[in-house]
PDB file of C-alpha atoms in Angstrom:
ATOM      1  CA  UNK A   1     102.157   1.471 -43.728  1.00  0.00           C
ATOM      2  CA  UNK A   2     104.607   1.389 -40.227  1.00  0.00           C
ATOM      3  CA  UNK A   3     102.734  -0.057 -37.526  1.00  0.00           C
ATOM      4  CA  UNK A   4     102.217   2.648 -35.534  1.00  0.00           C
ATOM      5  CA  UNK A   5      99.881   4.788 -37.751  1.00  0.00           C
ATOM      6  CA  UNK A   6      97.979   1.267 -39.065  1.00  0.00           C
ATOM      7  CA  UNK A   7      97.664   1.022 -35.036  1.00  0.00           C
ATOM      8  CA  UNK A   8      96.750   4.415 -35.121  1.00  0.00           C
ATOM      9  CA  UNK A   9      93.896   4.022 -37.576  1.00  0.00           C
ATOM     10  CA  UNK A  10      92.921   1.201 -36.065  1.00  0.00           C
ATOM     11  CA  UNK A  11      91.893   2.751 -32.917  1.00  0.00           C
ATOM     12  CA  UNK A  12      89.761   5.947 -34.998  1.00  0.00           C
ATOM     13  CA  UNK A  13      87.901   3.263 -36.646  1.00  0.00           C
ATOM     14  CA  UNK A  14      86.662   1.890 -33.342  1.00  0.00           C
ATOM     15  CA  UNK A  15      86.150   4.979 -31.651  1.00  0.00           C
ATOM     16  CA  UNK A  16      84.377   6.096 -35.125  1.00  0.00           C
ATOM     17  CA  UNK A  17      81.972   2.621 -34.437  1.00  0.00           C
ATOM     18  CA  UNK A  18      81.908   3.396 -30.794  1.00  0.00           C
ATOM     19  CA  UNK A  19      80.595   6.523 -31.801  1.00  0.00           C
ATOM     20  CA  UNK A  20      77.865   5.765 -34.559  1.00  0.00           C
ATOM     21  CA  UNK A  21      76.886   3.132 -32.431  1.00  0.00           C
ATOM     22  CA  UNK A  22      76.095   5.684 -28.980  1.00  0.00           C
ATOM     23  CA  UNK A  23      73.675   7.517 -31.333  1.00  0.00           C
ATOM     24  CA  UNK A  24      72.039   5.235 -33.224  1.00  0.00           C
ATOM     25  CA  UNK A  25      70.859   3.892 -29.632  1.00  0.00           C
ATOM     26  CA  UNK A  26      69.472   7.593 -28.668  1.00  0.00           C
ATOM     27  CA  UNK A  27      67.937   8.097 -31.749  1.00  0.00           C
ATOM     28  CA  UNK A  28      65.992   4.059 -31.377  1.00  0.00           C
ATOM     29  CA  UNK A  29      64.891   5.127 -27.455  1.00  0.00           C
ATOM     30  CA  UNK A  30      63.791   8.548 -28.974  1.00  0.00           C
ATOM     31  CA  UNK A  31      61.394   6.384 -31.760  1.00  0.00           C
ATOM     32  CA  UNK A  32      60.584   4.746 -29.431  1.00  0.00           C
ATOM     33  CA  UNK A  33      58.824   6.592 -26.998  1.00  0.00           C
ATOM     34  CA  UNK A  34      55.142   7.887 -27.053  1.00  0.00           C
ATOM     35  CA  UNK A  35      54.341  10.782 -29.508  1.00  0.00           C
ATOM     36  CA  UNK A  36      54.362  13.573 -27.082  1.00  0.00           C
ATOM     37  CA  UNK A  37      55.784  12.619 -23.970  1.00  0.00           C
ATOM     38  CA  UNK A  38      58.677  14.219 -22.293  1.00  0.00           C
ATOM     39  CA  UNK A  39      62.317  12.785 -22.314  1.00  0.00           C
ATOM     40  CA  UNK A  40      64.258  12.410 -19.085  1.00  0.00           C
ATOM     41  CA  UNK A  41      66.512  15.064 -20.260  1.00  0.00           C
ATOM     42  CA  UNK A  42      63.216  17.477 -21.538  1.00  0.00           C
ATOM     43  CA  UNK A  43      63.325  20.944 -20.390  1.00  0.00           C
ATOM     44  CA  UNK A  44      61.096  21.511 -17.135  1.00  0.00           C
ATOM     45  CA  UNK A  45      57.735  23.191 -18.427  1.00  0.00           C
ATOM     46  CA  UNK A  46      56.984  27.242 -16.399  1.00  0.00           C
ATOM     47  CA  UNK A  47      54.288  27.278 -14.152  1.00  0.00           C
ATOM     48  CA  UNK A  48      52.812  29.674 -16.297  1.00  0.00           C
ATOM     49  CA  UNK A  49      53.002  27.263 -19.378  1.00  0.00           C
ATOM     50  CA  UNK A  50      50.982  24.429 -18.284  1.00  0.00           C
ATOM     51  CA  UNK A  51      47.745  24.032 -20.025  1.00  0.00           C
ATOM     52  CA  UNK A  52      46.637  21.001 -18.303  1.00  0.00           C
ATOM     53  CA  UNK A  53      43.327  20.429 -16.723  1.00  0.00           C
ATOM     54  CA  UNK A  54      44.681  17.967 -14.951  1.00  0.00           C
ATOM     55  CA  UNK A  55      47.396  19.321 -13.724  1.00  0.00           C
ATOM     56  CA  UNK A  56      45.870  23.177 -13.312  1.00  0.00           C
ATOM     57  CA  UNK A  57      42.811  21.045 -11.197  1.00  0.00           C
ATOM     58  CA  UNK A  58      45.073  18.796  -9.101  1.00  0.00           C
ATOM     59  CA  UNK A  59      47.228  21.533  -8.038  1.00  0.00           C
ATOM     60  CA  UNK A  60      44.492  24.965  -7.377  1.00  0.00           C
ATOM     61  CA  UNK A  61      40.940  23.459  -6.936  1.00  0.00           C
ATOM     62  CA  UNK A  62      40.931  19.876  -5.301  1.00  0.00           C
ATOM     63  CA  UNK A  63      42.157  21.110  -2.084  1.00  0.00           C
ATOM     64  CA  UNK A  64      39.223  23.031  -1.409  1.00  0.00           C
ATOM     65  CA  UNK A  65      36.942  21.299  -4.125  1.00  0.00           C
ATOM     66  CA  UNK A  66      38.083  17.590  -3.943  1.00  0.00           C
ATOM     67  CA  UNK A  67      39.500  15.575  -6.446  1.00  0.00           C
ATOM     68  CA  UNK A  68      37.311  15.156  -9.837  1.00  0.00           C
ATOM     69  CA  UNK A  69      35.592  17.836  -8.385  1.00  0.00           C
ATOM     70  CA  UNK A  70      33.730  16.033  -5.901  1.00  0.00           C
ATOM     71  CA  UNK A  71      33.784  18.672  -2.962  1.00  0.00           C
ATOM     72  CA  UNK A  72      35.517  18.644   0.029  1.00  0.00           C
ATOM     73  CA  UNK A  73      36.127  21.768   2.199  1.00  0.00           C
ATOM     74  CA  UNK A  74      33.777  23.765  -0.377  1.00  0.00           C
ATOM     75  CA  UNK A  75      30.836  22.371  -2.585  1.00  0.00           C
ATOM     76  CA  UNK A  76      31.252  20.096  -5.280  1.00  0.00           C
ATOM     77  CA  UNK A  77      32.101  21.408  -9.109  1.00  0.00           C
ATOM     78  CA  UNK A  78      30.727  17.864 -10.181  1.00  0.00           C
ATOM     79  CA  UNK A  79      27.342  18.987  -9.558  1.00  0.00           C
ATOM     80  CA  UNK A  80      25.307  19.142 -13.231  1.00  0.00           C
ATOM     81  CA  UNK A  81      22.683  20.890 -11.243  1.00  0.00           C
ATOM     82  CA  UNK A  82      25.158  24.144  -9.428  1.00  0.00           C
ATOM     83  CA  UNK A  83      26.997  24.241 -13.233  1.00  0.00           C
ATOM     84  CA  UNK A  84      23.237  25.000 -14.999  1.00  0.00           C
ATOM     85  CA  UNK A  85      22.318  27.826 -12.784  1.00  0.00           C
ATOM     86  CA  UNK A  86      25.953  29.577 -12.872  1.00  0.00           C
ATOM     87  CA  UNK A  87      27.149  30.639 -16.277  1.00  0.00           C
ATOM     88  CA  UNK A  88      30.859  30.014 -17.570  1.00  0.00           C
ATOM     89  CA  UNK A  89      31.045  33.805 -17.312  1.00  0.00           C
ATOM     90  CA  UNK A  90      30.559  34.032 -13.573  1.00  0.00           C
ATOM     91  CA  UNK A  91      32.505  31.007 -13.318  1.00  0.00           C
ATOM     92  CA  UNK A  92      35.458  32.990 -15.062  1.00  0.00           C
ATOM     93  CA  UNK A  93      35.186  36.166 -12.252  1.00  0.00           C
ATOM     94  CA  UNK A  94      35.219  33.612  -9.541  1.00  0.00           C
ATOM     95  CA  UNK A  95      38.446  31.776  -9.845  1.00  0.00           C
ATOM     96  CA  UNK A  96      39.869  34.581 -11.514  1.00  0.00           C
ATOM     97  CA  UNK A  97      38.834  37.632  -8.699  1.00  0.00           C
ATOM     98  CA  UNK A  98      38.116  35.224  -5.602  1.00  0.00           C
ATOM     99  CA  UNK A  99      35.053  35.663  -3.521  1.00  0.00           C
ATOM    100  CA  UNK A 100      36.627  38.877  -1.057  1.00  0.00           C
ATOM    101  CA  UNK A 101      35.580  38.257   2.789  1.00  0.00           C
ATOM    102  CA  UNK A 102      35.402  34.378   2.470  1.00  0.00           C
ATOM    103  CA  UNK A 103      38.172  31.428   2.386  1.00  0.00           C
ATOM    104  CA  UNK A 104      38.118  31.650  -1.963  1.00  0.00           C
ATOM    105  CA  UNK A 105      41.314  33.155  -2.688  1.00  0.00           C
ATOM    106  CA  UNK A 106      41.691  35.080  -6.402  1.00  0.00           C
ATOM    107  CA  UNK A 107      43.459  33.753  -8.955  1.00  0.00           C
ATOM    108  CA  UNK A 108      44.836  35.244 -11.889  1.00  0.00           C
ATOM    109  CA  UNK A 109      47.495  36.880 -11.935  1.00  0.00           C
ATOM    110  CA  UNK A 110      46.167  41.193 -11.485  1.00  0.00           C
ATOM    111  CA  UNK A 111      44.564  39.979  -8.490  1.00  0.00           C
ATOM    112  CA  UNK A 112      47.338  38.420  -6.966  1.00  0.00           C
ATOM    113  CA  UNK A 113      47.792  35.186  -8.086  1.00  0.00           C
ATOM    114  CA  UNK A 114      49.978  32.547 -10.064  1.00  0.00           C
ATOM    115  CA  UNK A 115      47.683  32.075 -13.334  1.00  0.00           C
ATOM    116  CA  UNK A 116      47.632  33.245 -16.349  1.00  0.00           C
ATOM    117  CA  UNK A 117      44.241  33.865 -17.983  1.00  0.00           C
ATOM    118  CA  UNK A 118      45.182  31.491 -20.190  1.00  0.00           C
ATOM    119  CA  UNK A 119      45.403  29.007 -17.728  1.00  0.00           C
ATOM    120  CA  UNK A 120      41.827  30.633 -15.933  1.00  0.00           C
ATOM    121  CA  UNK A 121      40.167  29.352 -19.328  1.00  0.00           C
ATOM    122  CA  UNK A 122      41.738  26.201 -19.041  1.00  0.00           C
ATOM    123  CA  UNK A 123      39.690  25.321 -15.712  1.00  0.00           C
ATOM    124  CA  UNK A 124      37.079  27.145 -16.388  1.00  0.00           C
ATOM    125  CA  UNK A 125      36.446  25.380 -19.810  1.00  0.00           C
ATOM    126  CA  UNK A 126      37.302  21.774 -18.479  1.00  0.00           C
ATOM    127  CA  UNK A 127      34.973  22.301 -15.271  1.00  0.00           C
ATOM    128  CA  UNK A 128      31.963  22.824 -17.763  1.00  0.00           C
ATOM    129  CA  UNK A 129      33.633  20.121 -21.140  1.00  0.00           C
ATOM    130  CA  UNK A 130      33.974  17.390 -17.886  1.00  0.00           C
ATOM    131  CA  UNK A 131      30.740  18.132 -15.456  1.00  0.00           C
ATOM    132  CA  UNK A 132      28.214  19.839 -17.421  1.00  0.00           C
ATOM    133  CA  UNK A 133      25.224  18.227 -17.762  1.00  0.00           C
ATOM    134  CA  UNK A 134      22.723  20.850 -20.332  1.00  0.00           C
ATOM    135  CA  UNK A 135      19.674  18.642 -19.368  1.00  0.00           C
ATOM    136  CA  UNK A 136      19.460  18.171 -16.058  1.00  0.00           C
ATOM    137  CA  UNK A 137      16.960  21.000 -15.280  1.00  0.00           C
ATOM    138  CA  UNK A 138      14.680  20.253 -18.585  1.00  0.00           C
ATOM    139  CA  UNK A 139      11.435  20.516 -16.950  1.00  0.00           C
ATOM    140  CA  UNK A 140      12.379  22.219 -14.071  1.00  0.00           C
ATOM    141  CA  UNK A 141      11.540  26.222 -13.198  1.00  0.00           C
ATOM    142  CA  UNK A 142      15.065  27.246 -11.647  1.00  0.00           C
ATOM    143  CA  UNK A 143      15.274  29.885  -9.243  1.00  0.00           C
ATOM    144  CA  UNK A 144      17.812  32.304 -10.320  1.00  0.00           C
ATOM    145  CA  UNK A 145      21.933  32.216  -9.246  1.00  0.00           C
ATOM    146  CA  UNK A 146      22.004  35.489  -7.832  1.00  0.00           C
ATOM    147  CA  UNK A 147      18.872  37.166  -5.842  1.00  0.00           C
ATOM    148  CA  UNK A 148      16.533  39.223  -7.730  1.00  0.00           C
ATOM    149  CA  UNK A 149      15.138  41.278  -4.527  1.00  0.00           C
ATOM    150  CA  UNK A 150      16.085  41.819  -1.054  1.00  0.00           C
ATOM    151  CA  UNK A 151      15.240  39.958   1.657  1.00  0.00           C
ATOM    152  CA  UNK A 152      12.766  39.307   4.463  1.00  0.00           C
ATOM    153  CA  UNK A 153      14.299  38.414   7.530  1.00  0.00           C
ATOM    154  CA  UNK A 154      11.660  37.953   9.379  1.00  0.00           C
ATOM    155  CA  UNK A 155      10.024  35.180   6.794  1.00  0.00           C
ATOM    156  CA  UNK A 156      13.266  33.650   6.374  1.00  0.00           C
ATOM    157  CA  UNK A 157      13.192  32.100   9.381  1.00  0.00           C
ATOM    158  CA  UNK A 158      10.089  30.528   8.543  1.00  0.00           C
ATOM    159  CA  UNK A 159      11.090  29.686   5.325  1.00  0.00           C
ATOM    160  CA  UNK A 160      13.753  27.997   7.942  1.00  0.00           C
ATOM    161  CA  UNK A 161      11.728  26.579   9.710  1.00  0.00           C
ATOM    162  CA  UNK A 162       9.633  24.689   7.093  1.00  0.00           C
ATOM    163  CA  UNK A 163      12.462  23.236   4.797  1.00  0.00           C
ATOM    164  CA  UNK A 164      15.481  23.598   6.537  1.00  0.00           C
ATOM    165  CA  UNK A 165      15.200  22.846  10.751  1.00  0.00           C
ATOM    166  CA  UNK A 166      14.657  19.039   9.878  1.00  0.00           C
ATOM    167  CA  UNK A 167      17.926  18.241   9.257  1.00  0.00           C
ATOM    168  CA  UNK A 168      19.948  21.253  10.761  1.00  0.00           C
ATOM    169  CA  UNK A 169      17.953  22.073  14.356  1.00  0.00           C
ATOM    170  CA  UNK A 170      15.479  25.052  14.087  1.00  0.00           C
ATOM    171  CA  UNK A 171      17.868  27.114  14.990  1.00  0.00           C
ATOM    172  CA  UNK A 172      20.614  25.668  12.413  1.00  0.00           C
ATOM    173  CA  UNK A 173      22.556  24.740  15.334  1.00  0.00           C
ATOM    174  CA  UNK A 174      22.822  21.393  13.248  1.00  0.00           C
ATOM    175  CA  UNK A 175      21.418  17.333  13.871  1.00  0.00           C
ATOM    176  CA  UNK A 176      22.505  13.798  13.580  1.00  0.00           C
ATOM    177  CA  UNK A 177      21.317  14.488  10.037  1.00  0.00           C
ATOM    178  CA  UNK A 178      22.529  17.436   8.768  1.00  0.00           C
ATOM    179  CA  UNK A 179      25.627  20.628  10.525  1.00  0.00           C
ATOM    180  CA  UNK A 180      25.378  23.031  11.701  1.00  0.00           C
ATOM    181  CA  UNK A 181      24.942  26.306   9.100  1.00  0.00           C
ATOM    182  CA  UNK A 182      24.617  29.435  11.657  1.00  0.00           C
ATOM    183  CA  UNK A 183      27.827  28.376  13.028  1.00  0.00           C
ATOM    184  CA  UNK A 184      29.253  31.971  13.596  1.00  0.00           C
ATOM    185  CA  UNK A 185      32.714  31.193  12.292  1.00  0.00           C
ATOM    186  CA  UNK A 186      31.452  29.235   8.757  1.00  0.00           C
ATOM    187  CA  UNK A 187      29.321  32.071   8.195  1.00  0.00           C
ATOM    188  CA  UNK A 188      32.304  34.330   8.806  1.00  0.00           C
ATOM    189  CA  UNK A 189      33.240  31.911   5.577  1.00  0.00           C
ATOM    190  CA  UNK A 190      30.612  31.952   3.532  1.00  0.00           C
ATOM    191  CA  UNK A 191      29.069  35.212   0.951  1.00  0.00           C
ATOM    192  CA  UNK A 192      25.403  35.369   0.934  1.00  0.00           C
ATOM    193  CA  UNK A 193      25.935  34.535  -2.653  1.00  0.00           C
ATOM    194  CA  UNK A 194      27.404  31.153  -1.461  1.00  0.00           C
ATOM    195  CA  UNK A 195      24.796  30.923   0.450  1.00  0.00           C
ATOM    196  CA  UNK A 196      22.228  31.392  -1.679  1.00  0.00           C
ATOM    197  CA  UNK A 197      24.089  28.868  -3.991  1.00  0.00           C
ATOM    198  CA  UNK A 198      23.638  26.075  -1.894  1.00  0.00           C
ATOM    199  CA  UNK A 199      20.080  26.256  -0.876  1.00  0.00           C
ATOM    200  CA  UNK A 200      19.658  26.055  -4.458  1.00  0.00           C
ATOM    201  CA  UNK A 201      21.851  23.416  -5.343  1.00  0.00           C
ATOM    202  CA  UNK A 202      22.111  21.727  -2.730  1.00  0.00           C
ATOM    203  CA  UNK A 203      25.594  19.214  -1.468  1.00  0.00           C
ATOM    204  CA  UNK A 204      24.651  15.922  -3.364  1.00  0.00           C
ATOM    205  CA  UNK A 205      28.389  15.026  -1.604  1.00  0.00           C
ATOM    206  CA  UNK A 206      27.307  15.358   1.596  1.00  0.00           C
ATOM    207  CA  UNK A 207      23.733  14.075   1.095  1.00  0.00           C
ATOM    208  CA  UNK A 208      21.802  17.854   1.263  1.00  0.00           C
ATOM    209  CA  UNK A 209      19.114  17.995  -1.645  1.00  0.00           C
ATOM    210  CA  UNK A 210      18.598  20.915  -4.164  1.00  0.00           C
ATOM    211  CA  UNK A 211      15.591  23.167  -3.882  1.00  0.00           C
ATOM    212  CA  UNK A 212      12.767  21.133  -5.248  1.00  0.00           C
ATOM    213  CA  UNK A 213      14.001  18.253  -2.365  1.00  0.00           C
ATOM    214  CA  UNK A 214      13.593  19.709   0.860  1.00  0.00           C
ATOM    215  CA  UNK A 215      10.223  19.202   0.760  1.00  0.00           C
ATOM    216  CA  UNK A 216       7.940  16.862  -0.889  1.00  0.00           C
ATOM    217  CA  UNK A 217       6.325  18.141  -3.506  1.00  0.00           C
ATOM    218  CA  UNK A 218       7.258  22.131  -2.705  1.00  0.00           C
ATOM    219  CA  UNK A 219      10.116  23.381  -4.131  1.00  0.00           C
ATOM    220  CA  UNK A 220      11.616  26.234  -2.205  1.00  0.00           C
ATOM    221  CA  UNK A 221      10.341  29.777  -4.717  1.00  0.00           C
ATOM    222  CA  UNK A 222      12.565  32.500  -5.081  1.00  0.00           C
ATOM    223  CA  UNK A 223      11.793  34.427  -2.750  1.00  0.00           C
ATOM    224  CA  UNK A 224      11.886  32.088  -0.317  1.00  0.00           C
ATOM    225  CA  UNK A 225      15.254  31.207  -0.751  1.00  0.00           C
ATOM    226  CA  UNK A 226      16.591  35.334  -1.094  1.00  0.00           C
ATOM    227  CA  UNK A 227      14.491  35.246   2.330  1.00  0.00           C
ATOM    228  CA  UNK A 228      15.554  32.336   3.971  1.00  0.00           C
ATOM    229  CA  UNK A 229      20.055  33.529   2.907  1.00  0.00           C
ATOM    230  CA  UNK A 230      18.548  36.740   4.710  1.00  0.00           C
ATOM    231  CA  UNK A 231      17.779  34.825   7.856  1.00  0.00           C
ATOM    232  CA  UNK A 232      21.040  33.254   7.922  1.00  0.00           C
ATOM    233  CA  UNK A 233      22.871  36.147   7.602  1.00  0.00           C
ATOM    234  CA  UNK A 234      21.601  38.561   9.758  1.00  0.00           C
ATOM    235  CA  UNK A 235      22.745  35.525  12.260  1.00  0.00           C
ATOM    236  CA  UNK A 236      26.068  36.565  12.031  1.00  0.00           C
ATOM    237  CA  UNK A 237      27.983  37.869  14.575  1.00  0.00           C
ATOM    238  CA  UNK A 238      31.137  40.927  15.226  1.00  0.00           C
ATOM    239  CA  UNK A 239      33.198  38.394  16.662  1.00  0.00           C
ATOM    240  CA  UNK A 240      33.044  35.162  15.404  1.00  0.00           C
ATOM    241  CA  UNK A 241      34.862  31.908  16.470  1.00  0.00           C
ATOM    242  CA  UNK A 242      35.786  33.704  19.800  1.00  0.00           C
ATOM    243  CA  UNK A 243      35.640  31.443  22.677  1.00  0.00           C
ATOM    244  CA  UNK A 244      34.470  33.625  25.074  1.00  0.00           C
ATOM    245  CA  UNK A 245      31.715  36.509  24.638  1.00  0.00           C
ATOM    246  CA  UNK A 246      32.919  40.158  24.712  1.00  0.00           C
ATOM    247  CA  UNK A 247      31.166  40.845  27.758  1.00  0.00           C
ATOM    248  CA  UNK A 248      33.366  38.218  29.753  1.00  0.00           C
ATOM    249  CA  UNK A 249      36.488  38.320  27.506  1.00  0.00           C
ATOM    250  CA  UNK A 250      37.982  41.220  30.128  1.00  0.00           C
ATOM    251  CA  UNK A 251      36.744  39.368  32.773  1.00  0.00           C
ATOM    252  CA  UNK A 252      38.488  36.579  31.783  1.00  0.00           C
ATOM    253  CA  UNK A 253      41.698  38.521  30.720  1.00  0.00           C
ATOM    254  CA  UNK A 254      42.082  39.631  33.948  1.00  0.00           C
ATOM    255  CA  UNK A 255      41.662  36.593  35.698  1.00  0.00           C
TER     256      UNK A 255
END
């Protein structure tokens, strides 16, 4: 055997050994990775294939409802009283279709959103499985989620004075204890149902009690809640947030 051929065979043997060692190290690294953990060279998951609740909630809900459902610009979803009042079908519809005329958008693809039907299910089921408490209303006589009758605006003003004015002011303009809830922009961005929900379930993250805690020993009844919502809704204005009254707007523009 010539020296040239010996050198060639030696070189091939070294390359083969290097390749085997390289493959062995790659397999060892893969075996050492935690089960189910994606590798650095794995393909990214498409947005419509994400099915992890934490990811979906963080991307679509936390901006308004707060991390871990603790509340923010919108009410806390991790409020067991709220989850005992609203049913899963209604919650699913709200997530999917949004609430027209408010700041709650639709997330389902058929309604113009980005989420699949399965992803809507993941969010809805996750909210209830993590934060609902089945016995939270045991012994209570909770009002219905939706109004059963028409509201009486005049009586609603009386109800507001009895249950709400001590924190929110006699006209709803707010005090040091509670926010302004007759604010033009607030009322323009919240539906009647959302007002009812807040009255029933409170905003515990803001220190606002549910329907049982506004007046010691005297929970609000269903009709009183309906009436106070009617009074609040009657306070909406046609042009919310406008810095000048309609009568003064033209005069200001001329100046």
